[in-house]
Amino acid sequence: MMQFMLLFSRQGKLRLQKWYVAHPDKIKKKITRDLITTILARKPKMCSFLEWKDLKIVYKRYASLYFCCAIEQTDNELLTLEIIHRYVELLDKYFGSVCELDIIFNFEKAYFILDELLLGGEVQETSKKNVLKAVAAQDLLQEEEAQQGFFEDHGLG
Amino acid sequence: MLSFTIRVDGFIAIGIVFNPTFNIATIKQVINEAVERVRMPTPMRLRDLIRQIRAARTAAEERSVVNRECAYIRSTFRDEDSVWRCRNIAKLLYIHMLGYPAHFGQLECLKLIASPRFTDKRIGYLGAMLLLDERQDVHLLITNCLKNDLNSPTQFIVGLALCTLGAIASPEMSRDLASEVERLLKSPNAYIRKKAALCAFRIILKVPELMEIFLPATRSLLSEKNHGILITGVTLITEMCEHSVDTLQHFRRIVPNLVRILKNLILAGYSPEHDVCGVSDPFLQVKILKLLRILGKNDTDASDAMNDILAQVATNTESNKNVGYTILYETVLSIMDIKSESGLRVLAVNILGRFLLNNDKNIRYVALNTLLKTVHIDTTAVQRHRSTILDCLEDMDVSIRKRALELSFALINSHNIRNVMIKLLKFLEKADPEFKASCSSNIVLAAEKFAQNVKWHLDMLLKVLIAAGNYVRDDVVSSTIQLISESVTEQSYIVYELWNALQKDTADRQPLTQVATWVIGEFGDHLLSNTETPLRVMEEDILEVYQKLLWSPQNTIVTKQYTINSLMKLSSRFTSRINNIREIMQIFASHIHMEIQQRSSEYSQLFLKYDNLRPSLLERMPPLELTHNQQNRVSEIINGEQTPSPLSGDELPISETENIQDSNALLVLLGGDNYEQDIVTIAPKQTQSASTNQDLLDLLDLYYMFAGFPDLVNNISNNHISEMIAYDKNGLKIIFSLKPFPGAPNTTSINIEAKNNTHLPMSEFLFQVAVPKTFQLIMLPPSGTVITPSSFIMQELRVTNSAKSALRMRIRLSYNHGGLPVQDLTEINDFPSDCT
């Protein structure tokens, strides 16, 4: 089971964090800080896996963003790379050639997409089409409400 | 269509478009909302806030923007019924991601969740997942919201609720909502069903006894076509099987179903929906392979049923992309774990062999990792890839080096040890400090196990001492001394080698210096007597090197103690320079360190008053015998622990039975790896009455008390010593040695030894003890407050137990470790009964 997923920039700024196990805020911050420094210090040619405490860390860089997942010892690290890649593909399809700014300004959307791909740290849907369909249908529900409420401003803006 | 515009106070223009179905109430609501908007200024939009924060040039500027906005958000939370709550929470979530506190938004998230609007719910649940986890106390409230939404007619609202339940899933929440989830697990709607399956998985993870209620609805998940349901179903079953043997047995029946699903996946034609680079749904394949592994483990029938499909997957999967390797990797793991056919196993190891040659580092890493798991099953197959594995020791990536190192040690046998050792020693020389300690200990162990002759073994030990320098653990020092002491024929060879090593700068090789001085002290006569060698060693040369060692500030106290002792031993090997040695002893008799000072003054006394006894006292030690205890120690060190006490209970009775007759035998008793102690035996007064065993022990008693080593004597005289590990956490190990306190019937003396097994020093070490009121406690001052890595400090306690009740103790520890304060409290109830 995936323990958590972090997205951060090359400058070390956190862009997204999803925790599938409970930790106090302080611990989460420490883990995040530790991992960001460790991963940013690694050279590009190095392998995507790290042993960190009793977890395996799998990370991959896409353009300026690092995607980093912590998995358990029994999990398949190569498959985790595929999950990361799948998530990137979904973001790309959803935003239309996604860039870091899309994720910064629409972080909630990035979470919504992730929540349709994974649930409780496990893959729930293996079809890209189904994930995007579910997200789009929910976006539509939101849009309809915005019209009903007469104020487009009522959304997140 | 009706359309109109209201202008209020000339501030905001509102365009309203609505369809004719709207009634008066809706219009009223619209107007109310408009009025509220006027009353309260529109809050900043999320997008604008993000822009403002990004525009901040300094951290202080960013902080001020965030603080201003947080203050504003807080103020809006005070107003009930805010129409902007959703937007404010979204902003708060962004602020939270930047690392600012956002806990004050928790209750607002719950209000959003309770709202009928989908937008509110979506953001509310997102906030709940980010801001609360299972440690929060607002759970009861959220459980009620979840219960409502799990019954919603809108599938996406049910979906949001399931997603949140899966993310938080506290034990109470799991118990309260398990039946709802079970109901949804039977839903005809695939979207809900797959989410319910993963919720059930999380619930079982948290509260395993809830498994039963999900069992009936689980099996049918596998008869679905939908991949979402299949993969979540397999995940759920895997979790169930891992929790109980009965369930595992129950699900062995589904092996044919799983095999069929897998077969369909690999044989069915191209399906664009689930295809990843030519592989059909790798996510599902991997999950099924993993479940097959669990079901086939230790079960012949189940294993037989899956042999074919595993072979098919292993041969049919294309391996040129990461996704192909993913499947092959999982297949290899399954083949190795189940009772598979031998041909299949060969196939699996060959797949890993191919992995090892791959250009992709990730694939190589996985291969090394898996070979390590399989090496005990089929060593010869793995041996074939030895040279590739050894090459990985030179990889620039630490993850790969680490794996390759472990695997190399697993592959060593008596045939290949010479070649492997060359590589390992090369690795050790250049290794990062974190590897050196464990690597050197492992090399020593392997050399011990597979050495074909003693000379080669000694060479290896010497090379380890040189290559790993100060990172060598104490066990290597003692086992090297042990080996040299045993191997009489090689002593003259090794003493030369060590002498050569000692002449170079050895400040960063303290363990080497310790071994070298010990050996030269014992066998220095080999150096001096050999007239044939062109490089004949003169007494002056040795003295010069020793003086450098003794006066160098880089050498540790322990090294200097070794050197002083060695020098004293040499005084009986030398012929002309004995006076120089005496002078050095006199100088060191005023050394600032107590131990060195005491030894040196004792040795000076020996020169002055008992010079006739000196040669016989400083005779060579008989070969050390490896005691049971030392063997234990080696294995303990592999596990990263060290026995800090040089003398422990079981070692002594062995020596005692030898029936100590003369001072030589006594040296054996006190010698070995606890070199420090044999200094004490050469105390001046002892020689006067060294005739009988008992007198000697009495004398020793005296001197040990004086020297601060009281445990040994009491150990010999009354054998009542018992040791216990009182604390072993975070690299700090505290050992209690208990014994009756002489002269007071109900008093137990407890020697505390606190050992630092970490790489960082522990400073401001404070050890506090509380005992029940019926006891009296005296604490003597500790030997220090700073514990440097792999050293220890001692402290003595005396507990008087007049009421004869069972001893209990509460200890409190506080120290600074690497700059961080550490505090811990623990209770000790398992004292041996005889000490109370």
mmCIF file of C-alpha atoms in Angstrom, chain B residues 612-737:
data_model
loop_
_atom_site.group_PDB
_atom_site.id
_atom_site.type_symbol
_atom_site.label_atom_id
_atom_site.label_comp_id
_atom_site.label_asym_id
_atom_site.label_seq_id
_atom_site.Cartn_x
_atom_site.Cartn_y
_atom_site.Cartn_z
ATOM 1 C CA ASN B 612 63.500 -8.933 40.071
ATOM 2 C CA LEU B 613 59.906 -10.010 39.520
ATOM 3 C CA ARG B 614 59.360 -7.906 36.452
ATOM 4 C CA PRO B 615 60.511 -10.371 33.742
ATOM 5 C CA SER B 616 58.334 -13.194 35.017
ATOM 6 C CA LEU B 617 55.337 -10.903 35.393
ATOM 7 C CA LEU B 618 55.658 -9.634 31.872
ATOM 8 C CA GLU B 619 55.997 -13.026 30.283
ATOM 9 C CA ARG B 620 54.174 -13.779 27.092
ATOM 10 C CA MET B 621 50.537 -14.672 27.486
ATOM 11 C CA PRO B 622 49.511 -18.211 26.618
ATOM 12 C CA PRO B 623 47.308 -18.465 23.496
ATOM 13 C CA LEU B 624 43.868 -17.093 24.154
ATOM 14 C CA GLU B 625 41.087 -19.564 24.038
ATOM 15 C CA LEU B 626 37.937 -18.534 22.296
ATOM 16 C CA THR B 627 35.268 -18.764 24.921
ATOM 17 C CA HIS B 628 31.647 -19.401 24.282
ATOM 18 C CA ASN B 629 30.952 -15.867 25.270
ATOM 19 C CA GLN B 630 33.171 -14.388 22.621
ATOM 20 C CA GLN B 631 31.530 -16.422 19.948
ATOM 21 C CA ASN B 632 28.255 -15.031 21.074
ATOM 22 C CA ARG B 633 29.635 -11.589 20.851
ATOM 23 C CA VAL B 634 30.511 -11.928 17.215
ATOM 24 C CA SER B 635 26.997 -12.872 16.335
ATOM 25 C CA GLU B 636 25.594 -10.111 18.454
ATOM 26 C CA ILE B 637 27.643 -7.578 16.617
ATOM 27 C CA ILE B 638 26.199 -8.633 13.314
ATOM 28 C CA ASN B 639 22.911 -7.477 14.594
ATOM 29 C CA GLY B 640 24.408 -4.128 15.292
ATOM 30 C CA GLU B 641 24.786 -4.537 19.000
ATOM 31 C CA GLN B 642 27.894 -4.742 21.004
ATOM 32 C CA THR B 643 28.445 -6.187 24.382
ATOM 33 C CA PRO B 644 29.979 -3.327 26.193
ATOM 34 C CA SER B 645 31.046 -5.169 29.290
ATOM 35 C CA PRO B 646 34.409 -6.815 28.809
ATOM 36 C CA LEU B 647 33.705 -9.340 31.502
ATOM 37 C CA SER B 648 30.385 -10.953 31.947
ATOM 38 C CA GLY B 649 28.977 -13.607 34.174
ATOM 39 C CA ASP B 650 29.441 -16.730 32.091
ATOM 40 C CA GLU B 651 32.969 -16.057 31.080
ATOM 41 C CA LEU B 652 34.353 -16.125 34.530
ATOM 42 C CA PRO B 653 33.325 -19.505 35.868
ATOM 43 C CA ILE B 654 35.134 -21.069 32.933
ATOM 44 C CA SER B 655 38.329 -19.359 33.881
ATOM 45 C CA GLU B 656 37.815 -20.043 37.509
ATOM 46 C CA THR B 657 37.682 -23.769 37.029
ATOM 47 C CA GLU B 658 41.165 -23.608 35.674
ATOM 48 C CA ASN B 659 42.208 -23.419 39.270
ATOM 49 C CA ILE B 660 44.416 -20.440 39.306
ATOM 50 C CA GLN B 661 47.834 -21.321 40.579
ATOM 51 C CA ASP B 662 50.256 -18.666 39.580
ATOM 52 C CA SER B 663 50.348 -15.192 38.265
ATOM 53 C CA ASN B 664 50.599 -16.438 34.734
ATOM 54 C CA ALA B 665 47.261 -18.136 34.894
ATOM 55 C CA LEU B 666 45.901 -15.026 36.407
ATOM 56 C CA LEU B 667 47.016 -13.127 33.378
ATOM 57 C CA VAL B 668 44.955 -15.463 31.279
ATOM 58 C CA LEU B 669 41.980 -14.824 33.415
ATOM 59 C CA LEU B 670 42.316 -11.119 33.159
ATOM 60 C CA GLY B 671 43.765 -10.935 29.735
ATOM 61 C CA GLY B 672 42.280 -11.524 26.375
ATOM 62 C CA ASP B 673 40.411 -8.699 24.958
ATOM 63 C CA ASN B 674 40.201 -6.854 28.256
ATOM 64 C CA TYR B 675 43.702 -5.828 28.075
ATOM 65 C CA GLU B 676 43.227 -3.010 30.491
ATOM 66 C CA GLN B 677 42.710 -5.367 33.316
ATOM 67 C CA ASP B 678 45.982 -7.140 33.158
ATOM 68 C CA ILE B 679 47.605 -3.940 34.177
ATOM 69 C CA VAL B 680 46.083 -4.321 37.542
ATOM 70 C CA THR B 681 47.594 -7.693 38.115
ATOM 71 C CA ILE B 682 51.018 -6.180 37.989
ATOM 72 C CA ALA B 683 50.350 -3.994 40.937
ATOM 73 C CA PRO B 684 53.322 -3.713 43.259
ATOM 74 C CA LYS B 685 52.072 -5.299 46.444
ATOM 75 C CA GLN B 686 50.585 -8.238 44.697
ATOM 76 C CA THR B 687 53.994 -9.730 44.020
ATOM 77 C CA GLN B 688 54.716 -10.066 47.704
ATOM 78 C CA SER B 689 52.048 -12.651 48.245
ATOM 79 C CA ALA B 690 51.476 -14.070 44.845
ATOM 80 C CA SER B 691 51.834 -17.556 46.223
ATOM 81 C CA THR B 692 48.296 -18.475 46.991
ATOM 82 C CA ASN B 693 45.254 -17.994 45.010
ATOM 83 C CA GLN B 694 43.133 -16.595 47.780
ATOM 84 C CA ASP B 695 45.617 -13.969 48.864
ATOM 85 C CA LEU B 696 45.955 -12.834 45.359
ATOM 86 C CA LEU B 697 42.265 -12.445 44.987
ATOM 87 C CA ASP B 698 42.068 -10.435 48.180
ATOM 88 C CA LEU B 699 44.746 -8.202 46.921
ATOM 89 C CA LEU B 700 43.032 -7.914 43.628
ATOM 90 C CA ASP B 701 39.938 -6.962 45.500
ATOM 91 C CA LEU B 702 41.800 -4.077 46.960
ATOM 92 C CA TYR B 703 43.229 -2.956 43.695
ATOM 93 C CA TYR B 704 40.110 -3.297 41.752
ATOM 94 C CA MET B 705 38.268 -1.166 44.201
ATOM 95 C CA PHE B 706 41.004 1.318 43.828
ATOM 96 C CA ALA B 707 41.023 1.172 40.090
ATOM 97 C CA GLY B 708 37.303 1.488 39.743
ATOM 98 C CA PHE B 709 36.681 -2.042 38.532
ATOM 99 C CA PRO B 710 34.836 -3.500 41.446
ATOM 100 C CA ASP B 711 32.643 -5.908 39.524
ATOM 101 C CA LEU B 712 35.311 -8.389 38.594
ATOM 102 C CA VAL B 713 36.446 -9.085 42.117
ATOM 103 C CA ASN B 714 33.029 -9.444 43.556
ATOM 104 C CA ASN B 715 32.253 -11.642 40.711
ATOM 105 C CA ILE B 716 35.067 -13.983 41.632
ATOM 106 C CA SER B 717 34.540 -13.860 45.332
ATOM 107 C CA ASN B 718 30.808 -14.375 45.597
ATOM 108 C CA ASN B 719 29.536 -15.147 42.125
ATOM 109 C CA HIS B 720 26.312 -13.333 42.804
ATOM 110 C CA ILE B 721 26.574 -10.900 40.008
ATOM 111 C CA SER B 722 23.685 -10.763 37.606
ATOM 112 C CA GLU B 723 23.349 -8.630 34.570
ATOM 113 C CA MET B 724 20.287 -7.282 32.913
ATOM 114 C CA ILE B 725 19.591 -4.999 30.031
ATOM 115 C CA ALA B 726 17.551 -2.251 31.566
ATOM 116 C CA TYR B 727 17.093 -0.139 28.493
ATOM 117 C CA ASP B 728 17.856 -0.499 24.832
ATOM 118 C CA LYS B 729 16.356 2.145 22.631
ATOM 119 C CA ASN B 730 17.489 4.708 20.074
ATOM 120 C CA GLY B 731 21.008 3.315 20.166
ATOM 121 C CA LEU B 732 21.359 3.793 23.905
ATOM 122 C CA LYS B 733 21.881 0.591 25.841
ATOM 123 C CA ILE B 734 21.945 0.504 29.593
ATOM 124 C CA ILE B 735 23.127 -2.577 31.403
ATOM 125 C CA PHE B 736 22.657 -3.126 35.098
ATOM 126 C CA SER B 737 25.113 -5.376 36.907
#
